[in-house]
Short mmCIF file of C-alpha atoms and ligand atoms in Angstrom, two decimals:
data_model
loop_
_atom_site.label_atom_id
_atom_site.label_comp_id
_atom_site.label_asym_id
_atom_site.label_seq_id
_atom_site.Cartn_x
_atom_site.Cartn_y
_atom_site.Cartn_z
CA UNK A 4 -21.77 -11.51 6.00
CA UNK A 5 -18.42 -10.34 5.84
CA UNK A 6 -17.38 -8.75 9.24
CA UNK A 7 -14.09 -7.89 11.18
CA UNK A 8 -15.51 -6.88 13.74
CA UNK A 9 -13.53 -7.23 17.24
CA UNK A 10 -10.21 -6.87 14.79
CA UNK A 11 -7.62 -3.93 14.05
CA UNK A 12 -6.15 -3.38 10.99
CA UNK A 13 -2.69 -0.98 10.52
CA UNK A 14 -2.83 0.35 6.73
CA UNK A 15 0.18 2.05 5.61
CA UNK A 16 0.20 4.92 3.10
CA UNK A 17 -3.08 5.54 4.01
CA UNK A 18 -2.96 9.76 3.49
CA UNK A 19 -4.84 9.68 -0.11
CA UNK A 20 -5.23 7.23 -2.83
CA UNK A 21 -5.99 3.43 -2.35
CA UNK A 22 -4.72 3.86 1.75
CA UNK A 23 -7.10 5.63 2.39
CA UNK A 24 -10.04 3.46 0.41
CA UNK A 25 -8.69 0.58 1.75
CA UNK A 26 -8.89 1.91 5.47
CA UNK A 27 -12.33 3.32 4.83
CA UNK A 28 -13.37 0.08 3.56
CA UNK A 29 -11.92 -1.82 6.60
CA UNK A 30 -13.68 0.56 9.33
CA UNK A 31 -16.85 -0.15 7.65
CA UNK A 32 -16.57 -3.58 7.42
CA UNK A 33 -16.33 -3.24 11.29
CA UNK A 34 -12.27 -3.12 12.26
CA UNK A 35 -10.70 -0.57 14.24
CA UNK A 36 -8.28 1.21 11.95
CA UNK A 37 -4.64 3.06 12.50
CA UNK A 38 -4.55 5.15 9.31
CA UNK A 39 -0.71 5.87 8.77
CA UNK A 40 1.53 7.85 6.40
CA UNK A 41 4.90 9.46 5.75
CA UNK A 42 2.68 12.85 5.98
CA UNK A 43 0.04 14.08 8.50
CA UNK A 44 -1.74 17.17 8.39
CA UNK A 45 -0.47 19.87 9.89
CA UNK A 46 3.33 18.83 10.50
CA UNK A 47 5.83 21.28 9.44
CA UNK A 48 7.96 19.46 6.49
CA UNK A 49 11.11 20.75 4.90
CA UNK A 50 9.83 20.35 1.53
CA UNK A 51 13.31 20.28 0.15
CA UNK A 52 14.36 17.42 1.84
CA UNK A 53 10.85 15.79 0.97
CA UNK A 54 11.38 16.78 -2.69
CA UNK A 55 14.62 14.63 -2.46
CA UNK A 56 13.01 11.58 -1.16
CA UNK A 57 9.51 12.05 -3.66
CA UNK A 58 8.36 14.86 -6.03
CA UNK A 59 4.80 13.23 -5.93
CA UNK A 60 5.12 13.81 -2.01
CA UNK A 61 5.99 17.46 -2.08
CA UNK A 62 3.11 17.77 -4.33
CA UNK A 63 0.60 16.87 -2.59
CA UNK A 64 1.93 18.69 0.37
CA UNK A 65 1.80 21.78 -1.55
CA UNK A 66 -1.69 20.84 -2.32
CA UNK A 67 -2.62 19.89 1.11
CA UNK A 68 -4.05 16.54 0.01
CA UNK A 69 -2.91 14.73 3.06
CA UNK A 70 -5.69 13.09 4.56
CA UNK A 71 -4.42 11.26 7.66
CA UNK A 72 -5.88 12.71 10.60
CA UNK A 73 -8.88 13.72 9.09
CA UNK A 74 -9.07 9.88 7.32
CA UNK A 75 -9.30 8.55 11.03
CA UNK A 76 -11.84 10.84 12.03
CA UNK A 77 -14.39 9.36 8.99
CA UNK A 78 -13.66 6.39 10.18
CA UNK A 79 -14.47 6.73 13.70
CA UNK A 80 -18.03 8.02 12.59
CA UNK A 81 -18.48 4.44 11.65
CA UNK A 82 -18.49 3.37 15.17
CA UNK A 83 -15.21 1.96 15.06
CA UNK A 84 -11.74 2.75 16.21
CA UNK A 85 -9.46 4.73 14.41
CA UNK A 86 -5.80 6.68 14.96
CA UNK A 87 -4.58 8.74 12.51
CA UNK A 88 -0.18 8.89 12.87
CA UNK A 89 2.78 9.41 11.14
CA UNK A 90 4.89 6.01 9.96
CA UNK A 91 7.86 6.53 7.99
CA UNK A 92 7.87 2.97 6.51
CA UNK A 93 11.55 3.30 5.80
CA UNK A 94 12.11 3.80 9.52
CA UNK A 95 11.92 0.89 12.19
CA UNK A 96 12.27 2.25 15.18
CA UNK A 97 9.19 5.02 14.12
CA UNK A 98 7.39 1.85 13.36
CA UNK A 99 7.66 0.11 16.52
CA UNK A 100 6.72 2.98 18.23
CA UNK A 101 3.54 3.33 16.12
CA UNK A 102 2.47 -0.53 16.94
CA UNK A 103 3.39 0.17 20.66
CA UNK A 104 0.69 3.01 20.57
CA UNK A 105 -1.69 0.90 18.38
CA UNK A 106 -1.56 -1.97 21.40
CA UNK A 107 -1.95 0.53 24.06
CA UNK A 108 -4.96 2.25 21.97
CA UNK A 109 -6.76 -0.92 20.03
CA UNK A 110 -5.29 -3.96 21.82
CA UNK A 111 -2.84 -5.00 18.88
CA UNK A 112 -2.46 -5.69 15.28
CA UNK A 113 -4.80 -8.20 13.47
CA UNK A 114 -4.60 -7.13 10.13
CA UNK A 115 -1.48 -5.36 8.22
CA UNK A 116 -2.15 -3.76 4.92
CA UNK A 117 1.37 -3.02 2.99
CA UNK A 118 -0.01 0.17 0.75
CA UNK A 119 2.61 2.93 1.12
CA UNK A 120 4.90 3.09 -2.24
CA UNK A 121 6.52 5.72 -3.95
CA UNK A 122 5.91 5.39 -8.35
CA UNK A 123 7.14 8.97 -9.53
CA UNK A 124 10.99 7.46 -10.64
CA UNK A 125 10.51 7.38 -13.81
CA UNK A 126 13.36 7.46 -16.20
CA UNK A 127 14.96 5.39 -18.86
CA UNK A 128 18.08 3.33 -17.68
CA UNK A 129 21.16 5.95 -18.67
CA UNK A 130 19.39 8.66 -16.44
CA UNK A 131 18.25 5.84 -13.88
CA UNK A 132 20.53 6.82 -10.24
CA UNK A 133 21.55 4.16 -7.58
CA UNK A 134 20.57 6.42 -5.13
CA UNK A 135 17.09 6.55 -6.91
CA UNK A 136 16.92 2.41 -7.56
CA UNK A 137 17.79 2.02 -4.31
CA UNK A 138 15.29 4.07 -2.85
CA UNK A 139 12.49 2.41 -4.84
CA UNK A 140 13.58 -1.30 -3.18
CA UNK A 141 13.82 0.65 0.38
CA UNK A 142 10.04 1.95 0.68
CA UNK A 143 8.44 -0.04 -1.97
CA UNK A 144 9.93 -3.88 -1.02
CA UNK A 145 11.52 -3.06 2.50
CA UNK A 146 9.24 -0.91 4.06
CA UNK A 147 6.63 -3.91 3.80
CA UNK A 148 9.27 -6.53 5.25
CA UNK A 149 10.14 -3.48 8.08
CA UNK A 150 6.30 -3.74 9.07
CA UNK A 151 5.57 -7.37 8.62
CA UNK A 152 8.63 -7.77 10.97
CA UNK A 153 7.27 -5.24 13.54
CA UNK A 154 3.73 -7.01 14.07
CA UNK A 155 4.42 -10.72 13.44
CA UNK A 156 5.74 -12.11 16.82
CA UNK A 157 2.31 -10.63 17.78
CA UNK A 158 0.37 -12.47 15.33
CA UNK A 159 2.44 -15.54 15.71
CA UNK A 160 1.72 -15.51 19.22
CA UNK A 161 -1.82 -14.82 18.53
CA UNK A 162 -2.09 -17.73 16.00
CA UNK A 163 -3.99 -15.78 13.95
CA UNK A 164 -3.10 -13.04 11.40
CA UNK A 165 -4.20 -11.15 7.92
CA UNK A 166 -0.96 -9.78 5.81
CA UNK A 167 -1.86 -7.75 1.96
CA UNK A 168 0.70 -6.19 0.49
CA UNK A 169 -0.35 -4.39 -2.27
CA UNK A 170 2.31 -4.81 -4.99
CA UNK A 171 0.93 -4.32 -8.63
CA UNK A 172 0.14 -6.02 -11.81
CA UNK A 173 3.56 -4.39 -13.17
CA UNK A 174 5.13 -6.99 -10.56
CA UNK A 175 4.03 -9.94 -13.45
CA UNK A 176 4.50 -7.89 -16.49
CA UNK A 177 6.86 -5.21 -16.12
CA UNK A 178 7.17 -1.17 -16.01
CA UNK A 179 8.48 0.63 -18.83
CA UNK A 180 11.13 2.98 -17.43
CA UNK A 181 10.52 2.42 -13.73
CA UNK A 182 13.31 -0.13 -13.28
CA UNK A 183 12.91 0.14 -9.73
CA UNK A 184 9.28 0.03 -9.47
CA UNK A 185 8.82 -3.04 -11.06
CA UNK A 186 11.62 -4.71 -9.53
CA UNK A 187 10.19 -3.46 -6.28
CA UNK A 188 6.71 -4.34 -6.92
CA UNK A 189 7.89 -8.31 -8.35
CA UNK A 190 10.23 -8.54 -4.79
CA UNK A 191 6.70 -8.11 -2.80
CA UNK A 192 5.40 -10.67 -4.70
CA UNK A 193 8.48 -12.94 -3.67
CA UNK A 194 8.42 -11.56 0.50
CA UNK A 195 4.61 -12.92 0.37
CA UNK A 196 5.45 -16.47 -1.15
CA UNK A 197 8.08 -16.94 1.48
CA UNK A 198 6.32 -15.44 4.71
CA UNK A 199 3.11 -17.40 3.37
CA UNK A 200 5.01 -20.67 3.38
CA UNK A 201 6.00 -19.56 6.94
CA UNK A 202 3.18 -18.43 8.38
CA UNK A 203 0.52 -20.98 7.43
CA UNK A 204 1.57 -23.40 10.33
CA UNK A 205 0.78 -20.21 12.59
CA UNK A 206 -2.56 -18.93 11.19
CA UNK A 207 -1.30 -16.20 9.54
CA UNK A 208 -2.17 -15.46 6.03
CA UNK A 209 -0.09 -13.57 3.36
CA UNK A 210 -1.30 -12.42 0.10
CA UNK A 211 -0.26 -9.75 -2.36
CA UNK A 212 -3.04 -7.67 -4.87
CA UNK A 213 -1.72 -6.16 -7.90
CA UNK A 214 -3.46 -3.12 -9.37
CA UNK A 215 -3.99 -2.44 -12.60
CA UNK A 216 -4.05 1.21 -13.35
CA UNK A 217 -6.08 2.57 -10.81
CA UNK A 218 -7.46 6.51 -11.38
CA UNK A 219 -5.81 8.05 -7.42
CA UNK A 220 -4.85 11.36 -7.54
CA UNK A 221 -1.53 10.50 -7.63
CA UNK A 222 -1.92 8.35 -11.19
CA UNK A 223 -4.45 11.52 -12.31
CA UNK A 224 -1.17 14.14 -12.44
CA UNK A 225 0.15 12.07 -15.86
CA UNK A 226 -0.55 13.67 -19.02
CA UNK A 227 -3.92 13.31 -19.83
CA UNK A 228 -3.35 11.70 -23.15
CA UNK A 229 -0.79 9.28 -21.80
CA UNK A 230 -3.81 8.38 -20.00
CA UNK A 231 -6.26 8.58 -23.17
CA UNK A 232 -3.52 5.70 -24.54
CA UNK A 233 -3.47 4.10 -21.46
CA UNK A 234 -6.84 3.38 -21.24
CA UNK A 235 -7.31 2.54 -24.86
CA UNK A 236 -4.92 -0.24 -24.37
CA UNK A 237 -6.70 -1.97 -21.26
CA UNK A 238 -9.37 -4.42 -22.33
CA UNK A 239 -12.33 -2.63 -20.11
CA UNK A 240 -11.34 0.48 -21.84
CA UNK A 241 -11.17 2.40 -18.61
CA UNK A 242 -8.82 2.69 -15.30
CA UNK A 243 -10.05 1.22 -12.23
CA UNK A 244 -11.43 3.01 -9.13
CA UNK A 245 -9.60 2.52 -5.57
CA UNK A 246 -13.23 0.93 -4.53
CA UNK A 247 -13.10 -1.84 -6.80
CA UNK A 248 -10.05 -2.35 -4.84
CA UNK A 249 -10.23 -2.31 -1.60
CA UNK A 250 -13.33 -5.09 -1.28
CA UNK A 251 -11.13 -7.57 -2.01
CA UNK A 252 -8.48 -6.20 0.79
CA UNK A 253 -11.53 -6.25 3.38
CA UNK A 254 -12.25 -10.26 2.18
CA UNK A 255 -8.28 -11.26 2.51
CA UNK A 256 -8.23 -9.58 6.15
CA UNK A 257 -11.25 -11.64 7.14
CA UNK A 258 -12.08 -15.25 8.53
CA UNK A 259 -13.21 -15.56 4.68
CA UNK A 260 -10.04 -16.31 3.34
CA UNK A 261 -8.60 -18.54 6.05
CA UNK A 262 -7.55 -20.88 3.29
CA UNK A 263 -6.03 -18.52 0.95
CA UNK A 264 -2.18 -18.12 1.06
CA UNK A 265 0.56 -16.94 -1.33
CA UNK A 266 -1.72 -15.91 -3.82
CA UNK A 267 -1.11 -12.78 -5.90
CA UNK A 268 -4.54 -11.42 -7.27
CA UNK A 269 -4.88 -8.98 -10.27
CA UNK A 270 -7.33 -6.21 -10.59
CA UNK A 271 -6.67 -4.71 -13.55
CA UNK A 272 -9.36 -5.37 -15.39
CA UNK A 273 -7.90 -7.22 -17.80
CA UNK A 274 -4.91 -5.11 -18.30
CA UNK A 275 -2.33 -7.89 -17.35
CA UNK A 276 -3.44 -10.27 -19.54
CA UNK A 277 -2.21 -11.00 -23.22
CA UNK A 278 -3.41 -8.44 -25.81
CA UNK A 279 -2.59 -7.81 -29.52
N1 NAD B 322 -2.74 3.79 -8.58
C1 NAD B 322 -2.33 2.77 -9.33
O1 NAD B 322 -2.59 2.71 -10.54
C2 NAD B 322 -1.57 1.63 -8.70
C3 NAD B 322 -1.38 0.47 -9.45
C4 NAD B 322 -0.69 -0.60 -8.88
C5 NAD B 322 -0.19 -0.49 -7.61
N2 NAD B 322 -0.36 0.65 -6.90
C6 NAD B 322 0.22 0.71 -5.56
O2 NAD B 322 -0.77 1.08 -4.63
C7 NAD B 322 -0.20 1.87 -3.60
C8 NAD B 322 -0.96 3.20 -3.48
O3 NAD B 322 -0.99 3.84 -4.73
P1 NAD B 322 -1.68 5.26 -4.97
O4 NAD B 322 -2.02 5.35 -6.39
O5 NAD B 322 -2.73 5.49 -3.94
O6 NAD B 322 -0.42 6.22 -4.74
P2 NAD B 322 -0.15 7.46 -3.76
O7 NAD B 322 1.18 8.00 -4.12
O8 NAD B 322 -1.30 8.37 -3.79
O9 NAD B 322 -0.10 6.76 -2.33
C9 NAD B 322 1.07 6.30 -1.73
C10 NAD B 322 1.07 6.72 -0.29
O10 NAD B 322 2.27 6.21 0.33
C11 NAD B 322 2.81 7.23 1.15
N3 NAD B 322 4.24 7.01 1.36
C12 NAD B 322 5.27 7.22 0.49
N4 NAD B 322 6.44 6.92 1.08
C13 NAD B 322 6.15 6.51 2.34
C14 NAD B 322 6.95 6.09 3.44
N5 NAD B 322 8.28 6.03 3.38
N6 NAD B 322 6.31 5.75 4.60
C15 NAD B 322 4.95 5.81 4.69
N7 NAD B 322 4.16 6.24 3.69
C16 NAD B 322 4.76 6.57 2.52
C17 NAD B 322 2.50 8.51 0.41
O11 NAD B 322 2.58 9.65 1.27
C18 NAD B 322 1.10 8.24 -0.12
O12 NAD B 322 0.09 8.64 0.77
C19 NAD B 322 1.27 2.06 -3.95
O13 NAD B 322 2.04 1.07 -3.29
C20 NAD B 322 1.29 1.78 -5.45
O14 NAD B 322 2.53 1.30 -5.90
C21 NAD B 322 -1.04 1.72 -7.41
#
């Protein structure tokens, strides 16, 4: 039986999408869960300044699908733990302050789950913007490195700790157009070779998943025969669902996988491999 019970688990990006499967999926496999995001319910946001940083986040704030809070609340129906809060990944000191609260609430951080990315800059490289590139690297690659840094003295100390970073199959192959993204997504890969080959001596595990094309609301807003071609192309013929992701998240954060490190794990069903 697969259990982590007596564990917590911090998922980032955790509002919608595969967060919020992923932290569903770890409260009923029996950890206490923080369920964080950029966006909470209910906070006042000056949707300008969020349109700046990510169309696909003003969006869904105009939509009010952000599912923080109420993501918590599921999860505490399981019997479990849970705290729903804002983390700004790109933002350290927020982050510290959000781990503080997690010790004081759940007794520390087991289990770190890398999810939150941004994926809507898409544009070929003579409208591509520095400012844009460089925001890509700054949530997508250092937001993950901000948060590993913010609970790893704890797990060093605790000889025992679970790190997923959920990077993507376009980290191996490539993004059309998304420069940023892929280069992003292939840097995670990189962060959890190196902080596996450091953190083995100290029980602590890192491993990175790469989606294929999973169907979140945020991948469901493309044109719907972009999709059509999409799925076409992948050998199953169909996207993914976030629950044929996040089982393999819950396995990597438990006593399961004590001997897996560095890996990088496709779901994609069969989408990253070679195809005429
Ligand atoms: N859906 C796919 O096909 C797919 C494929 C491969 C990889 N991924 C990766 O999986 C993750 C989730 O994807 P999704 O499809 O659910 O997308 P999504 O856009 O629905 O989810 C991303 C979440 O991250 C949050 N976020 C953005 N910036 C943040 C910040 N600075 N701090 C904290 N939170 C922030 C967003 O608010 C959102 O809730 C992303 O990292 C994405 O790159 C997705």
């Amino acid at each position: 039986m697969l259990t982590l019970s007596g564990k917590t688990a911090l998922v980032t990006g955790a509002s919608r999408g595969l967060g919020k499967a992923i932290a569903l999926a770890l409260g009923k496999t029996g950890a206490n869960v923080a369920v964080t995001d950029l966006l909470v319910e209910s906070e006042k946001v000056d949707k300008e300044r969020l349109a700046e940083y990510s169309l696909l986040a003003a969006h869904f704030v105009d939509t009010g699908n952000v599912e923080t809070i109420s993501t918590a609340a599921a999860i505490r129906k399981m019997g479990v733990n849970s705290l729903g809060m804002k983390m700004d990944i790109t933002q350290p000191d927020q982050i510290q302050k959000v781990v503080s609260e997690i010790f004081d609430q759940m007794g520390g951080v087991d289990i770190l789950v890398n999810n939150a990315g941004v994926m809507d800059n898409m544009a070929t490289m003579e409208h591509q913007t520095l400012k844009m590139f460089e925001r890509d690297l700054n949530v997508n690659l250092t937001g993950a490195f901000n948060c590993i840094q913010a609970v790893w003295p704890h797990m060093k100390q605790k000889k025992w700790g679970r790190i997923i970073n959920i990077s993507s199959f376009v980290g191996l192959r490539g993004a059309f157009a998304q420069p940023g993204y892929g280069a992003s997504k292939a840097g995670m890969i990189g962060l959890t070779r190196s902080l596996a080959l450091e953190g083995a001596r100290h029980g602590i595990t890192v491993n990175a998943v790469l989606p294929g094309f999973i169907e979140t609301e945020a991948v469901k807003l493309h044109d719907p025969k972009m999709l059509d071609r999409i799925k076409e192309r992948i050998p199953s013929k169909r996207m993914g669902n976030p629950d044929e992701v996040a089982p393999l998240v819950a396995f990597l954060a438990s006593d399961r996988s004590s001997y897996m490190t560095g890996t990088a794990i496709p779901v994609t069903g069969g989408a990253d491999l070679f195809n005429f």
